[in-house]
JSON list of C-alpha atoms in Angstrom, two decimals:
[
{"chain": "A", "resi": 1447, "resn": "UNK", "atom": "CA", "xyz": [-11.55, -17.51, 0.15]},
{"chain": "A", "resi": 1448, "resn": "UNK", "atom": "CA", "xyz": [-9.27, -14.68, -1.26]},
{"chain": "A", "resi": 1449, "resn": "UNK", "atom": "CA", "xyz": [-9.66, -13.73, -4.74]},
{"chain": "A", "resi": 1450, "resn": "UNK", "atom": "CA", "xyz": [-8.50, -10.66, -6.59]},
{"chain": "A", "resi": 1451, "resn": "UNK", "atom": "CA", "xyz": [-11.02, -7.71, -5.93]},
{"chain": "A", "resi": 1452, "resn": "UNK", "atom": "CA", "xyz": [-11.31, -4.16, -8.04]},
{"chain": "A", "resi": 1453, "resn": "UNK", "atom": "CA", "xyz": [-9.55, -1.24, -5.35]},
{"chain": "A", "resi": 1454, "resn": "UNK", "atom": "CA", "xyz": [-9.63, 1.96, -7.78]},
{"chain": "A", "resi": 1455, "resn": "UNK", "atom": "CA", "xyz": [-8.97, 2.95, -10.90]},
{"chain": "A", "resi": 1456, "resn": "UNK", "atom": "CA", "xyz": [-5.41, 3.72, -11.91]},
{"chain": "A", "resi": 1457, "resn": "UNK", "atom": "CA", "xyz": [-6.53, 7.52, -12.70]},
{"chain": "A", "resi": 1458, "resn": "UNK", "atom": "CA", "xyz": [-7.13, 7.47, -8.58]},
{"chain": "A", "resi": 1459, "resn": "UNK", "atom": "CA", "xyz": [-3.30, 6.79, -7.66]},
{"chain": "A", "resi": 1460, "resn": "UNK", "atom": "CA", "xyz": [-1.26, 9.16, -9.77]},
{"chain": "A", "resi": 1461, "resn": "UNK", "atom": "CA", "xyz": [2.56, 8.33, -10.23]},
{"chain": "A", "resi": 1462, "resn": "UNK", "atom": "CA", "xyz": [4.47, 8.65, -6.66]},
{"chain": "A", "resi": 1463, "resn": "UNK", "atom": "CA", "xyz": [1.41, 8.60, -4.35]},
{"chain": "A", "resi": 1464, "resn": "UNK", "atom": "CA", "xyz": [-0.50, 6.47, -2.30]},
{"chain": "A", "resi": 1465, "resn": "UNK", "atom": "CA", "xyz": [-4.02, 5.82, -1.73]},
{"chain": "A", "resi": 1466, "resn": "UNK", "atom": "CA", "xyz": [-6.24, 4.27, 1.38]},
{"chain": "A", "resi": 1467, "resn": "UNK", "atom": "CA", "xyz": [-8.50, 1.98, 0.06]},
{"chain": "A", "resi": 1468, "resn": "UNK", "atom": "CA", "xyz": [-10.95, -0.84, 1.97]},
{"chain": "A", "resi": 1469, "resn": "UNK", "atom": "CA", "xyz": [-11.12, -4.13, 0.43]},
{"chain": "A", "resi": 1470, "resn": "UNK", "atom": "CA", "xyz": [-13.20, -7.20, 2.00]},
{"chain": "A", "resi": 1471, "resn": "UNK", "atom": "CA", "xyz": [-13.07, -4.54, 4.95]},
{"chain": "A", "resi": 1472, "resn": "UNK", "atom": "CA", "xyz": [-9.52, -4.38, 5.22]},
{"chain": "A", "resi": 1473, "resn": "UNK", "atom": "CA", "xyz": [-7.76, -0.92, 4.81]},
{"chain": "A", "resi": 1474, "resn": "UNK", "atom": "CA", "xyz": [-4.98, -0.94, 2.40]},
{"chain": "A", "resi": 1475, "resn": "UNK", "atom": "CA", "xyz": [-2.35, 1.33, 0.93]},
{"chain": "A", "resi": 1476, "resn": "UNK", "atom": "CA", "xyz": [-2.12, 1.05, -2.38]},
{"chain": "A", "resi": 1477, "resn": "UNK", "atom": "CA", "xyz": [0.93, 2.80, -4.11]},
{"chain": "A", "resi": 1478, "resn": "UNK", "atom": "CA", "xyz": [2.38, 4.19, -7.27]},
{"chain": "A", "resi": 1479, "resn": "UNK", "atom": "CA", "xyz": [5.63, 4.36, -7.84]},
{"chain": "A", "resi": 1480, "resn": "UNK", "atom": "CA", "xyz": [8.18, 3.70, -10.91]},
{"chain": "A", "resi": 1481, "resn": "UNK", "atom": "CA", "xyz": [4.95, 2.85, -13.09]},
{"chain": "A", "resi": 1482, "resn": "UNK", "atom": "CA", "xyz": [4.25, 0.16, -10.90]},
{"chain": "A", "resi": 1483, "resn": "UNK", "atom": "CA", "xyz": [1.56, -0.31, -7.97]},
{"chain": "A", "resi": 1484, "resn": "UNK", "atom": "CA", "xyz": [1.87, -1.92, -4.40]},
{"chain": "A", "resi": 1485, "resn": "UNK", "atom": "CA", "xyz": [-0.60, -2.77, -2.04]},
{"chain": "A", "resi": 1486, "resn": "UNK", "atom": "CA", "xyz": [0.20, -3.58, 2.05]},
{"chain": "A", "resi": 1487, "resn": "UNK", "atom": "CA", "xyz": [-1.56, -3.03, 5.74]},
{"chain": "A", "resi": 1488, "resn": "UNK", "atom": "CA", "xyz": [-2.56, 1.05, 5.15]},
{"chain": "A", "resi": 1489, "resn": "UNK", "atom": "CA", "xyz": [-1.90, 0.88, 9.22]},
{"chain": "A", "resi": 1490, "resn": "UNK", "atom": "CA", "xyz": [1.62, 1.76, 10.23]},
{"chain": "A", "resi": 1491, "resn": "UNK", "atom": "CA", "xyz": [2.54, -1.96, 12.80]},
{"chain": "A", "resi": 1492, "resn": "UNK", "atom": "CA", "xyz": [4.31, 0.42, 15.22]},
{"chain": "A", "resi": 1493, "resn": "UNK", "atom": "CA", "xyz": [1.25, 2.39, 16.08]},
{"chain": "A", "resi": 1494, "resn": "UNK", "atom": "CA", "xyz": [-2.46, 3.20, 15.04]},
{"chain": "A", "resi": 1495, "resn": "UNK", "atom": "CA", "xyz": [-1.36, 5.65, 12.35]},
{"chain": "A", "resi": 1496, "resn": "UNK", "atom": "CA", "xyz": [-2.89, 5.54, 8.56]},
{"chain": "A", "resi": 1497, "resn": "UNK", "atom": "CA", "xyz": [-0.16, 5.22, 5.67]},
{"chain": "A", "resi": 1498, "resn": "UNK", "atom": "CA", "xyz": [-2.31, 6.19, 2.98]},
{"chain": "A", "resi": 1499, "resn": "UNK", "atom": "CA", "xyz": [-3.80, 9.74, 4.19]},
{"chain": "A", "resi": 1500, "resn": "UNK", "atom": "CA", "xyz": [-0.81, 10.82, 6.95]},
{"chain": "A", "resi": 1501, "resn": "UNK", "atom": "CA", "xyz": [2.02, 8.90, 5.69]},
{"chain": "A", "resi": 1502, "resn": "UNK", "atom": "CA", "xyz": [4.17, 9.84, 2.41]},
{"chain": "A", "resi": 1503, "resn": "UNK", "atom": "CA", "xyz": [5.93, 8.08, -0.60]},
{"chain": "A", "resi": 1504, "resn": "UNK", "atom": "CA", "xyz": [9.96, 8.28, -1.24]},
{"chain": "A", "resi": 1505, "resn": "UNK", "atom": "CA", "xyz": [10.39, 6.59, -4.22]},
{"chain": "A", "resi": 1506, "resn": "UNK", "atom": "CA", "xyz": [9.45, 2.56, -3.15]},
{"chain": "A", "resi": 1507, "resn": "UNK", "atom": "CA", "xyz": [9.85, 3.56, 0.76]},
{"chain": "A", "resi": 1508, "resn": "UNK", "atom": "CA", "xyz": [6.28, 4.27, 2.82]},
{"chain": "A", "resi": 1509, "resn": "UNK", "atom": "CA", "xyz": [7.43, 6.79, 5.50]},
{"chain": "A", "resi": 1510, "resn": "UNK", "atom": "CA", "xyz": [5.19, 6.80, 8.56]},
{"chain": "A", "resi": 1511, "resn": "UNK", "atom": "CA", "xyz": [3.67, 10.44, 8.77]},
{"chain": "A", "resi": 1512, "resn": "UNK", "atom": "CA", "xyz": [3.19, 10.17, 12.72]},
{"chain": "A", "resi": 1513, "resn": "UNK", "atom": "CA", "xyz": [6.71, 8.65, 13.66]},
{"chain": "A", "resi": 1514, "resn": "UNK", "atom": "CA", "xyz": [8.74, 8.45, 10.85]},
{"chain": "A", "resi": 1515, "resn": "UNK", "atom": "CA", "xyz": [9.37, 4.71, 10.51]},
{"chain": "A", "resi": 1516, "resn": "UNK", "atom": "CA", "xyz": [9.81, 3.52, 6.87]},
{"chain": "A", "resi": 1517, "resn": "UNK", "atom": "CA", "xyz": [8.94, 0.76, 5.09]},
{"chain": "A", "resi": 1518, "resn": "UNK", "atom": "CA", "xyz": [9.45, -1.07, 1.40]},
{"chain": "A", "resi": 1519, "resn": "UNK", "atom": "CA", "xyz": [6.38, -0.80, -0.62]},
{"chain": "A", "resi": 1520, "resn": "UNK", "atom": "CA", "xyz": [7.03, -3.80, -2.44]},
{"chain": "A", "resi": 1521, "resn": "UNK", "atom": "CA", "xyz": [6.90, -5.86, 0.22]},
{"chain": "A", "resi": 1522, "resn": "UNK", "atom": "CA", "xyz": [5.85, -4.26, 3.50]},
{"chain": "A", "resi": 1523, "resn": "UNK", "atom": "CA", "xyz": [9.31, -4.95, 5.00]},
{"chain": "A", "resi": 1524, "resn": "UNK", "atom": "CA", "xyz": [10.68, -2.80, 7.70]},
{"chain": "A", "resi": 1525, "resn": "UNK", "atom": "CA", "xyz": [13.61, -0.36, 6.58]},
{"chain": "A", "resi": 1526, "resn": "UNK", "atom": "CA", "xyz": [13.76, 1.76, 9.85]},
{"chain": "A", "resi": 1527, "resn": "UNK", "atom": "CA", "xyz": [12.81, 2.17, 13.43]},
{"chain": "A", "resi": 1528, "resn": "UNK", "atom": "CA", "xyz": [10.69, 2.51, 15.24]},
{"chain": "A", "resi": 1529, "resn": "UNK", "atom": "CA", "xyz": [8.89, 0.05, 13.63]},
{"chain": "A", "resi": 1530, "resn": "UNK", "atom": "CA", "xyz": [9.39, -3.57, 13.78]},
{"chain": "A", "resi": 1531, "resn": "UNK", "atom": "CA", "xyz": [7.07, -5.48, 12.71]},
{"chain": "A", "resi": 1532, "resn": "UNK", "atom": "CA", "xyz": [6.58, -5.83, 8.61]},
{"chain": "A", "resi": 1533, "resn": "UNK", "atom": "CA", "xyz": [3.03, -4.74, 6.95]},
{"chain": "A", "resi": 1534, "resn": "UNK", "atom": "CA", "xyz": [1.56, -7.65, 5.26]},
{"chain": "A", "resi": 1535, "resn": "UNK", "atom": "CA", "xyz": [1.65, -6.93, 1.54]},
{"chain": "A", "resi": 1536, "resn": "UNK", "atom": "CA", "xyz": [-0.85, -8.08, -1.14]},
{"chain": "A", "resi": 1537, "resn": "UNK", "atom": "CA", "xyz": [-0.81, -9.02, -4.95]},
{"chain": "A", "resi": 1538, "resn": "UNK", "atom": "CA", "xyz": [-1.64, -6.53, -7.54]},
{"chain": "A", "resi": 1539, "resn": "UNK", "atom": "CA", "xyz": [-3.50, -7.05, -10.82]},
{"chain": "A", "resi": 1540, "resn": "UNK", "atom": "CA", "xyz": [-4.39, -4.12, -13.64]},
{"chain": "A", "resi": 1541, "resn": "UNK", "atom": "CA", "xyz": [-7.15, -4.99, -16.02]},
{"chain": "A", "resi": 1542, "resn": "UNK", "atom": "CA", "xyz": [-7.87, -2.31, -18.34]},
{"chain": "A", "resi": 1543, "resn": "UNK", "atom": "CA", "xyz": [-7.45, 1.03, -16.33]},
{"chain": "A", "resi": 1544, "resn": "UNK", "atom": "CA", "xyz": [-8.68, -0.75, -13.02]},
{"chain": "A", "resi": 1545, "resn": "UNK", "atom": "CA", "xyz": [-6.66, -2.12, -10.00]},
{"chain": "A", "resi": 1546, "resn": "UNK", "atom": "CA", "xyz": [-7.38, -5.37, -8.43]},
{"chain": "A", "resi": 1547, "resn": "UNK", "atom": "CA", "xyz": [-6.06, -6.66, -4.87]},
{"chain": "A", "resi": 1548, "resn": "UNK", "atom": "CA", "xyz": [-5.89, -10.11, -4.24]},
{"chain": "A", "resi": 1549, "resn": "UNK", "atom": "CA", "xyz": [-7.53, -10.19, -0.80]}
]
């Protein structure tokens, strides 16, 4: 049953970063950006390659560290090759100063 778990504290994502995280066993992204956070798959769906440590942040777009492909952070949608399949994405919470993924 999913239910909205505590990821981090928002002192551990600073503005225009992102963050691997493991919820429920899952690895996750989570991401900063415009004063709002994001959450999707923290492994890139073209290959084996972890967002959150190797990849990097343009403004709302999650660029692949290993092959460049790109990706919204809202919603996990493609934006470039050579990726083509989209990163599931997951709801968000903040309660207090912590950060809660609906897993």
């Amino acid at each position: 049953m999913a239910e909205y778990i505590k990821a981090a504290s928002i002192h551990d994502v600073p503005e225009g970063t992102m963050k691997t995280v493991v919820v429920n066993g899952k690895k996750i992204a989570l991401i900063h950006a415009y004063g709002q956070f994001f959450a999707v798959d923290d492994t890139c769906s073209h290959e084996e390659c972890s967002l959150g440590t190797e990849g990097f942040l343009e403004g709302e777009t999650i660029i692949c560290g290993c092959h460049g492909a790109r990706f919204d952070a809202k919603n996990g949608n493609v934006l470039s090759l050579p990726a083509t399949r989209p990163l599931s994405s997951y709801k968000v919470k903040i309660v207090d100063h912590d950060i809660y993924i609906y897993v």
